Amino acid sequence: MLTRWSAARDTTDRNATVAAAEPEELAIEATDQRLDQIATAFAGVFDAESSFTFEHSDRVAARLGFSEAELVRLRRAAQLHDIGKLAVPNAILDKLGLLTGPEWEIVKQHPAHTLGVLAQVPVFRELAEDTANHHERIDGQGYFRGLTLVQLTPAARVLAVADVADALMSARPYRGPRPVDEVIALLRQGRGTQFRPDAVDAMTVSLAAAPSA
Ligand SMILES: [Fe+2]
Ligand SMILES: [Fe+2]
């Protein structure tokens, strides 16, 4: 056994070794329902506060004409988007004061970790890029790769605006949730620079229609 494991030098080899060792009778079929359960479970574990990202992105995407299949995919991406935060120490995530430069650099890598994790899970692999692009901006000033408008899919652009709306509307240790009109004003400031205009417009209509969300 030792030889088999020690032969698995890189991640790909290791994954292949693990997959080959999986008893056939224990293999679980990846049904749609099961994938949703997995995504929901992860969302609950790593970021209980961002449940609204899922609802926001869903409403915005519906307004933008996403198909039902695209909505299903986006819901999973929304639930899994911050899974990479598991790689960021809690001392940084929960810090009350301003982050230092090096701490901020660590936080900015969390989407890279999201990409790394999801790309290794076959059933989520095709979601990995969109999910990891939730902090990218259409003007190229986002993180972690500084992608631009043409490199970002509609799903990634919806996720970006929904994530910020969620962050603004959630209470933080150092502030309460911001009121809806303030959230709308802040999102509009990023219209055309941070966010794609149609995504902001759909988001603001959605927020105005459901102020208690
Ligand atoms: Fe994030
Ligand atoms: Fe987030």
XYZ file of N, CA and C and ligand atoms in Angstrom:
641
model
N 0.828 -1.211 0.000
C 0.000 0.000 0.000
C 0.856 1.252 0.000
N 1.927 1.160 0.802
C 2.801 2.310 0.916
C 3.344 2.706 -0.451
N 3.694 1.671 -1.244
C 4.260 1.946 -2.554
C 3.246 2.658 -3.437
N 1.981 2.193 -3.363
C 0.970 2.790 -4.224
C 0.771 4.266 -3.881
N 0.678 4.580 -2.573
C 0.453 5.978 -2.197
C 1.670 6.842 -2.472
N 2.856 6.284 -2.212
C 4.034 7.118 -2.418
C 4.293 7.343 -3.902
N 3.723 6.469 -4.743
C 3.895 6.665 -6.184
C 3.031 7.821 -6.686
N 2.000 8.176 -5.877
C 1.089 9.237 -6.316
C 1.713 10.596 -6.007
N 2.582 11.053 -6.870
C 3.382 12.235 -6.544
C 2.614 13.533 -6.695
N 1.881 13.703 -7.780
C 1.141 14.964 -7.883
C -0.343 14.717 -7.675
N -1.105 15.833 -7.629
C -2.516 15.741 -7.295
C -3.273 14.850 -8.280
N -2.942 14.976 -9.563
C -3.663 14.209 -10.569
C -3.465 12.714 -10.329
N -2.215 12.327 -10.087
C -1.936 10.920 -9.812
C -2.678 10.462 -8.568
N -2.652 11.330 -7.567
C -3.270 10.962 -6.295
C -4.777 10.761 -6.484
N -5.397 11.690 -7.204
C -6.840 11.577 -7.440
C -7.173 10.302 -8.201
N -6.362 9.996 -9.200
C -6.598 8.792 -9.993
C -6.464 7.557 -9.115
N -5.488 7.583 -8.220
C -5.280 6.447 -7.317
C -6.478 6.263 -6.406
N -6.963 7.386 -5.860
C -8.122 7.321 -4.961
C -9.340 6.816 -5.725
N -9.556 7.345 -6.931
C -10.722 6.938 -7.730
C -10.660 5.446 -8.041
N -9.469 4.968 -8.364
C -9.320 3.551 -8.708
C -9.576 2.661 -7.500
N -9.304 3.202 -6.304
C -9.456 2.401 -5.087
C -10.882 2.406 -4.558
N -11.751 3.241 -5.147
C -13.118 3.355 -4.637
C -13.911 2.074 -4.905
N -14.471 1.452 -3.850
C -15.266 0.237 -4.084
C -16.482 0.560 -4.951
N -16.726 -0.253 -5.961
C -17.792 0.046 -6.916
C -19.159 0.184 -6.246
N -19.396 -0.655 -5.215
C -20.712 -0.630 -4.575
C -20.943 0.651 -3.776
N -19.851 1.388 -3.512
C -20.009 2.636 -2.748
C -20.110 3.868 -3.658
N -19.936 3.667 -4.954
C -20.010 4.800 -5.867
C -21.420 5.395 -5.845
N -21.496 6.729 -5.766
C -22.806 7.387 -5.688
C -23.086 8.089 -7.016
N -24.262 7.837 -7.533
C -24.607 8.468 -8.814
C -24.892 9.955 -8.612
N -24.300 10.804 -9.456
C -24.440 12.248 -9.284
C -25.715 12.749 -9.956
N -26.847 12.547 -9.309
C -28.098 13.056 -9.839
C -28.172 14.555 -9.589
N -29.077 15.224 -10.293
C -29.253 16.667 -10.093
C -29.573 16.987 -8.642
N -30.459 16.163 -8.083
C -30.887 16.411 -6.709
C -29.702 16.282 -5.746
N -28.877 15.289 -6.007
C -27.729 15.068 -5.123
C -26.712 16.211 -5.241
N -26.506 16.689 -6.458
C -25.576 17.808 -6.644
C -26.067 19.044 -5.901
N -27.384 19.270 -5.957
C -27.951 20.411 -5.232
C -27.745 20.248 -3.731
N -27.921 19.019 -3.259
C -27.727 18.768 -1.816
C -26.284 19.045 -1.405
N -25.346 18.631 -2.258
C -23.928 18.846 -1.938
C -23.625 20.346 -1.904
N -24.107 21.058 -2.925
C -23.850 22.505 -2.991
C -24.461 23.212 -1.786
N -25.676 22.819 -1.424
C -26.348 23.439 -0.274
C -25.586 23.151 1.011
N -25.124 21.924 1.154
C -24.383 21.554 2.367
C -23.109 22.384 2.486
N -22.390 22.537 1.389
C -21.166 23.340 1.433
C -21.476 24.785 1.759
N -22.535 25.312 1.172
C -22.899 26.715 1.421
C -23.120 26.927 2.911
N -23.759 25.962 3.570
C -24.020 26.081 5.000
C -22.752 26.005 5.827
N -21.794 25.219 5.373
C -20.566 25.035 6.156
C -19.686 26.264 6.109
N -19.434 26.791 4.923
C -18.366 27.780 4.853
C -18.825 29.212 4.925
N -20.070 29.496 4.689
C -20.460 30.890 4.783
C -21.963 31.016 4.973
N -22.378 30.841 6.210
C -23.809 30.881 6.493
C -24.400 32.249 6.174
N -23.545 33.279 6.162
C -24.075 34.628 5.977
C -24.395 34.962 4.523
N -23.882 34.199 3.575
C -24.104 34.639 2.202
C -25.199 33.851 1.489
N -26.195 33.450 2.233
C -27.287 32.721 1.597
C -28.007 33.578 0.558
N -27.955 34.903 0.741
C -28.655 35.774 -0.208
C -27.966 35.849 -1.564
N -26.684 35.525 -1.620
C -25.995 35.539 -2.919
C -26.735 34.642 -3.890
N -27.149 33.508 -3.379
C -27.887 32.523 -4.165
C -29.219 33.110 -4.634
N -29.967 33.714 -3.713
C -31.277 34.256 -4.091
C -31.139 35.462 -5.025
N -30.174 36.335 -4.720
C -29.965 37.511 -5.575
C -29.597 37.091 -6.997
N -28.632 36.184 -7.109
C -28.171 35.815 -8.445
C -29.287 35.125 -9.215
N -30.093 34.374 -8.503
C -31.205 33.678 -9.139
C -32.194 34.685 -9.741
N -32.546 35.689 -8.958
C -33.533 36.668 -9.442
C -32.976 37.499 -10.592
N -31.707 37.897 -10.456
C -31.098 38.707 -11.507
C -31.015 37.911 -12.804
N -30.557 36.677 -12.706
C -30.406 35.848 -13.905
C -31.756 35.582 -14.568
N -32.786 35.392 -13.753
C -34.122 35.171 -14.316
C -34.554 36.409 -15.106
N -34.258 37.593 -14.554
C -34.613 38.832 -15.267
C -33.819 38.990 -16.556
N -32.608 38.442 -16.567
C -31.768 38.553 -17.762
C -32.065 37.460 -18.779
N -33.044 36.622 -18.476
C -33.477 35.633 -19.464
C -32.701 34.332 -19.464
N -32.019 34.001 -18.360
C -31.323 32.718 -18.292
C -32.344 31.577 -18.410
N -31.929 30.504 -19.053
C -32.805 29.330 -19.155
C -32.846 28.608 -17.810
N -33.776 27.686 -17.663
C -33.885 26.945 -16.397
C -32.584 26.174 -16.113
N -32.012 25.591 -17.154
C -30.750 24.843 -16.957
C -29.637 25.786 -16.502
N -29.588 26.983 -17.082
C -28.563 27.950 -16.676
C -28.784 28.424 -15.238
N -30.064 28.529 -14.860
C -30.374 28.942 -13.487
C -29.928 27.879 -12.483
N -30.163 26.620 -12.826
C -29.746 25.526 -11.939
C -28.234 25.581 -11.728
N -27.516 25.783 -12.823
C -26.057 25.835 -12.776
C -25.580 27.027 -11.937
N -26.231 28.167 -12.148
C -25.847 29.381 -11.424
C -26.114 29.252 -9.920
N -27.223 28.589 -9.582
C -27.527 28.397 -8.147
C -26.404 27.620 -7.476
N -25.922 26.594 -8.151
C -24.832 25.808 -7.559
C -23.572 26.655 -7.451
N -23.287 27.431 -8.498
C -22.099 28.300 -8.456
C -22.211 29.286 -7.302
N -23.401 29.841 -7.094
C -23.594 30.820 -6.021
C -23.368 30.177 -4.655
N -23.805 28.954 -4.518
C -23.638 28.289 -3.224
C -22.189 27.887 -2.949
N -21.439 27.656 -4.019
C -20.067 27.172 -3.845
C -19.014 28.273 -3.973
N -19.427 29.503 -4.294
C -18.431 30.494 -4.732
C -17.350 30.813 -3.708
N -17.687 30.786 -2.426
C -16.689 31.151 -1.404
C -16.061 29.942 -0.726
N -16.161 28.794 -1.358
C -15.590 27.592 -0.737
C -14.094 27.771 -0.494
N -13.463 28.589 -1.313
C -12.022 28.854 -1.154
C -11.687 29.595 0.127
N -12.694 30.182 0.788
C -12.431 30.868 2.057
C -11.998 29.886 3.138
N -12.265 28.609 2.903
C -11.806 27.596 3.859
C -10.285 27.608 3.975
N -9.625 28.133 2.956
C -8.159 28.174 2.982
C -7.638 29.459 3.631
N -8.549 30.355 4.012
C -8.136 31.625 4.639
C -8.313 31.491 6.154
N -7.270 31.790 6.932
C -7.397 31.633 8.390
C -8.546 32.469 8.950
N -9.263 31.896 9.935
C -10.360 32.621 10.570
C -9.905 33.918 11.213
N -8.667 33.934 11.691
C -8.148 35.152 12.334
C -8.189 36.315 11.346
N -8.081 36.021 10.066
C -8.153 37.075 9.041
C -9.612 37.325 8.660
N -10.352 36.243 8.413
C -11.754 36.401 7.981
C -12.593 37.147 9.023
N -12.331 36.867 10.300
C -13.152 37.450 11.377
C -12.527 38.692 11.992
N -11.453 39.172 11.418
C -10.754 40.316 12.020
C -11.657 41.553 12.031
N -11.685 42.222 13.142
C -12.562 43.393 13.260
C -11.956 44.634 12.626
N -10.673 44.811 12.760
C -10.037 46.020 12.226
C -9.684 45.880 10.749
N -9.000 46.882 10.225
C -8.573 46.841 8.825
C -7.540 45.743 8.614
N -7.587 45.108 7.448
C -6.603 44.075 7.134
C -5.284 44.728 6.757
N -4.188 44.070 7.121
C -2.881 44.543 6.662
C -2.742 44.169 5.176
N -1.726 44.720 4.518
C -1.486 44.390 3.110
C -1.348 42.891 2.881
N -0.465 42.236 3.639
C -0.294 40.777 3.442
C -1.580 39.996 3.726
N -2.362 40.433 4.722
C -3.619 39.734 5.017
C -4.585 39.868 3.840
N -4.648 41.051 3.284
C -5.530 41.288 2.147
C -5.115 40.433 0.941
N -3.807 40.282 0.756
C -3.319 39.441 -0.341
C -3.796 37.992 -0.158
N -3.835 37.544 1.087
C -4.311 36.171 1.367
C -5.807 36.064 1.050
N -6.578 37.079 1.489
C -8.025 37.068 1.224
C -8.280 37.047 -0.283
N -7.494 37.820 -1.018
C -7.706 37.915 -2.474
C -7.438 36.613 -3.212
N -6.823 35.683 -2.547
C -6.557 34.386 -3.181
C -7.709 33.392 -3.003
N -8.753 33.778 -2.229
C -9.782 32.760 -1.967
C -10.498 32.277 -3.239
N -10.714 33.145 -4.252
C -11.338 32.595 -5.472
C -10.412 31.612 -6.196
N -9.097 31.820 -6.056
C -8.155 30.871 -6.670
C -8.303 29.505 -6.005
N -8.520 29.522 -4.703
C -8.732 28.253 -3.998
C -10.061 27.622 -4.401
N -11.076 28.464 -4.596
C -12.362 27.947 -5.089
C -12.150 27.224 -6.414
N -11.394 27.859 -7.303
C -11.109 27.252 -8.606
C -10.378 25.920 -8.428
N -9.373 25.932 -7.554
C -8.579 24.727 -7.333
C -9.407 23.568 -6.830
N -10.318 23.872 -5.904
C -11.138 22.804 -5.322
C -12.139 22.279 -6.358
N -12.894 23.195 -6.973
C -13.965 22.762 -7.876
C -13.418 22.075 -9.129
N -12.262 22.517 -9.582
C -11.688 21.911 -10.789
C -11.307 20.453 -10.556
N -11.177 20.085 -9.295
C -10.805 18.697 -8.992
C -12.015 17.790 -8.796
N -13.211 18.397 -8.761
C -14.415 17.585 -8.556
C -15.126 17.462 -9.907
N -15.100 16.291 -10.519
C -15.614 16.173 -11.887
C -16.998 16.789 -12.099
N -17.931 16.579 -11.166
C -19.287 17.070 -11.400
C -19.390 18.597 -11.272
N -18.408 19.233 -10.660
C -18.432 20.693 -10.533
C -17.385 21.380 -11.411
N -16.602 20.596 -12.124
C -15.476 21.166 -12.872
C -15.920 22.254 -13.848
N -17.026 22.009 -14.550
C -17.428 22.990 -15.562
C -17.961 24.290 -14.937
N -18.234 24.265 -13.634
C -18.661 25.482 -12.930
C -17.475 26.273 -12.394
N -16.318 25.622 -12.350
C -15.196 26.151 -11.572
C -14.782 27.564 -12.003
N -14.652 27.789 -13.303
C -14.187 29.098 -13.781
C -15.182 30.202 -13.424
N -16.436 30.019 -13.769
C -17.441 31.050 -13.466
C -17.496 31.338 -11.975
N -17.447 30.282 -11.196
C -17.548 30.419 -9.743
C -16.355 31.189 -9.188
N -15.185 30.901 -9.731
C -13.961 31.548 -9.235
C -13.832 32.991 -9.711
N -14.678 33.399 -10.631
C -14.573 34.755 -11.185
C -15.511 35.753 -10.500
N -16.001 35.420 -9.308
C -17.013 36.288 -8.690
C -16.464 37.610 -8.167
N -15.141 37.763 -8.054
C -14.585 39.067 -7.647
C -13.883 39.769 -8.806
N -14.049 39.256 -9.999
C -13.487 39.952 -11.159
C -14.399 41.129 -11.512
N -13.822 42.139 -12.133
C -14.583 43.326 -12.544
C -14.453 43.478 -14.052
N -15.456 44.074 -14.669
C -15.397 44.165 -16.132
C -14.286 45.114 -16.605
N -13.803 46.015 -15.698
C -12.704 46.913 -16.090
C -11.322 46.308 -15.820
N -11.286 45.055 -15.395
C -9.999 44.383 -15.198
C -9.344 44.656 -13.858
N -10.036 45.384 -12.965
C -9.425 45.750 -11.679
C -9.789 44.782 -10.547
N -10.445 43.696 -10.898
C -10.859 42.754 -9.851
C -9.768 41.740 -9.535
N -10.136 40.744 -8.738
C -9.170 39.710 -8.382
C -9.834 38.343 -8.553
N -9.102 37.269 -8.723
C -7.685 37.190 -8.457
C -6.832 37.257 -9.732
N -7.491 37.369 -10.886
C -6.715 37.350 -12.123
C -6.792 38.636 -12.929
N -7.672 39.566 -12.545
C -7.801 40.799 -13.310
C -8.342 40.560 -14.710
N -9.334 39.684 -14.835
C -9.947 39.425 -16.145
C -10.759 40.641 -16.578
N -11.154 40.688 -17.827
C -11.950 41.816 -18.322
C -13.278 41.314 -18.894
N -14.106 42.296 -19.279
C -15.470 42.012 -19.744
C -15.567 40.803 -20.676
N -14.739 40.799 -21.719
C -14.873 39.742 -22.731
C -14.525 38.363 -22.185
N -13.787 38.343 -21.086
C -13.396 37.040 -20.527
C -14.401 36.529 -19.501
N -15.381 37.360 -19.184
C -16.330 36.987 -18.139
C -17.668 36.582 -18.754
N -18.167 35.443 -18.389
C -19.441 34.949 -18.915
C -20.599 35.676 -18.224
N -21.786 35.616 -18.813
C -22.957 36.201 -18.144
C -23.133 35.665 -16.726
N -22.894 34.382 -16.516
C -23.062 33.802 -15.174
C -22.089 34.443 -14.184
N -20.849 34.632 -14.596
C -19.843 35.237 -13.700
C -20.220 36.682 -13.389
N -20.773 37.381 -14.362
C -21.129 38.793 -14.146
C -22.321 38.923 -13.198
N -23.257 37.993 -13.305
C -24.406 37.994 -12.383
C -23.925 37.681 -10.964
N -23.069 36.701 -10.864
C -22.550 36.293 -9.560
C -21.823 37.456 -8.877
N -21.066 38.219 -9.658
C -20.295 39.343 -9.104
C -21.210 40.384 -8.473
N -22.265 40.747 -9.164
C -23.150 41.788 -8.631
C -23.973 41.244 -7.462
N -24.382 39.994 -7.548
C -25.165 39.387 -6.458
C -24.321 39.252 -5.200
N -23.043 38.944 -5.377
C -22.155 38.767 -4.224
C -21.962 40.089 -3.478
N -21.789 41.167 -4.224
C -21.608 42.474 -3.575
C -22.904 42.907 -2.895
N -24.035 42.700 -3.566
C -25.326 43.052 -2.951
C -25.501 42.283 -1.647
N -25.145 41.015 -1.685
C -25.269 40.194 -0.479
C -24.372 40.707 0.637
N -23.116 41.038 0.285
C -22.167 41.523 1.299
C -22.687 42.817 1.929
N -23.223 43.706 1.105
C -23.707 44.991 1.623
C -24.938 44.809 2.512
N -25.756 43.831 2.164
C -27.012 43.652 2.895
C -26.877 42.738 4.110
N -25.707 42.139 4.278
C -25.490 41.274 5.440
C -24.824 42.075 6.547
N -25.176 41.737 7.795
C -24.518 42.383 8.936
C -23.086 41.869 9.016
N -22.189 42.743 9.389
C -20.796 42.385 9.635
C -20.485 42.690 11.093
N -19.390 42.107 11.622
C -19.090 42.373 13.035
C -18.967 43.870 13.321
N -18.556 44.649 12.308
C -18.286 46.080 12.527
C -19.390 46.990 11.989
N -20.446 46.421 11.384
C -21.558 47.265 10.916
C -22.817 46.411 10.711
N -23.964 47.082 10.700
C -25.208 46.379 10.429
C -25.449 46.287 8.926
N -26.542 45.622 8.521
C -26.864 45.570 7.091
C -27.189 46.957 6.560
N -26.769 47.233 5.340
C -27.074 48.554 4.772
C -28.491 48.551 4.217
N -29.172 49.706 4.296
C -30.533 49.766 3.748
C -30.527 49.596 2.225
N -31.663 49.137 1.704
C -31.751 48.800 0.276
C -31.402 49.986 -0.630
N -31.887 51.214 -0.272
C -31.604 52.332 -1.174
C -30.110 52.643 -1.236
N -29.417 52.414 -0.115
C -27.972 52.631 -0.099
C -27.258 51.562 -0.932
N -27.749 50.338 -0.836
C -27.169 49.243 -1.622
C -27.329 49.541 -3.115
N -28.518 49.971 -3.483
C -28.767 50.285 -4.899
C -27.833 51.397 -5.367
N -27.666 52.436 -4.543
C -26.785 53.554 -4.915
C -25.345 53.076 -5.086
N -24.893 52.223 -4.185
C -23.510 51.722 -4.259
C -23.310 50.840 -5.501
N -24.305 50.009 -5.798
C -24.184 49.151 -6.988
C -24.142 50.015 -8.257
N -24.944 51.069 -8.263
C -24.966 51.941 -9.455
C -23.629 52.636 -9.669
N -22.916 52.902 -8.574
C -21.584 53.520 -8.708
C -20.640 52.620 -9.507
N -20.874 51.311 -9.431
C -19.986 50.382 -10.135
C -20.511 49.976 -11.502
N -21.606 50.626 -11.937
C -22.230 50.270 -13.217
C -21.307 50.653 -14.382
N -20.905 49.662 -15.156
C -20.050 49.936 -16.311
C -18.562 49.891 -16.013
N -18.184 49.844 -14.733
C -16.760 49.721 -14.384
C -16.530 48.397 -13.652
N -17.226 48.278 -12.513
C -17.110 47.021 -11.774
C -18.051 45.965 -12.366
N -19.264 46.405 -12.623
C -20.305 45.468 -13.056
C -20.795 45.775 -14.461
N -21.290 44.742 -15.102
C -21.936 44.937 -16.391
C -23.258 45.674 -16.156
N -23.528 46.727 -16.965
C -24.725 47.540 -16.720
C -26.025 46.745 -16.630
N -26.235 45.784 -17.525
C -27.524 45.075 -17.480
C -27.681 44.257 -16.201
N -26.559 43.778 -15.651
C -26.634 43.011 -14.400
C -26.994 43.938 -13.236
N -26.416 45.143 -13.231
C -26.752 46.113 -12.176
C -28.222 46.518 -12.294
N -28.660 46.777 -13.510
C -30.050 47.199 -13.705
C -31.023 46.122 -13.222
N -30.746 44.882 -13.589
C -31.620 43.781 -13.157
C -31.577 43.633 -11.637
N -30.400 43.821 -11.079
C -30.245 43.703 -9.619
C -31.025 44.801 -8.898
N -30.927 46.014 -9.387
C -31.602 47.113 -8.696
C -33.127 46.994 -8.824
N -33.597 46.541 -9.961
C -35.055 46.316 -10.109
C -35.499 45.242 -9.133
N -34.693 44.191 -9.043
C -35.023 43.086 -8.140
C -35.021 43.536 -6.688
N -34.038 44.332 -6.306
C -33.966 44.815 -4.923
C -35.121 45.762 -4.595
N -35.427 46.629 -5.556
C -36.506 47.590 -5.316
C -37.853 46.871 -5.192
N -37.977 45.757 -5.920
C -39.241 45.011 -5.888
C -39.381 44.184 -4.614
N -38.242 43.836 -4.007
C -38.286 42.997 -2.805
C -37.402 43.618 -1.734
N -37.806 44.769 -1.187
C -36.936 45.492 -0.264
C -36.577 44.724 0.999
N -37.358 43.709 1.344
C -37.044 42.987 2.578
C -36.047 41.857 2.349
N -35.652 41.632 1.073
C -34.758 40.504 0.770
C -33.390 40.696 1.401
Fe -15.720 35.739 -2.444
Fe -19.154 35.872 -1.349
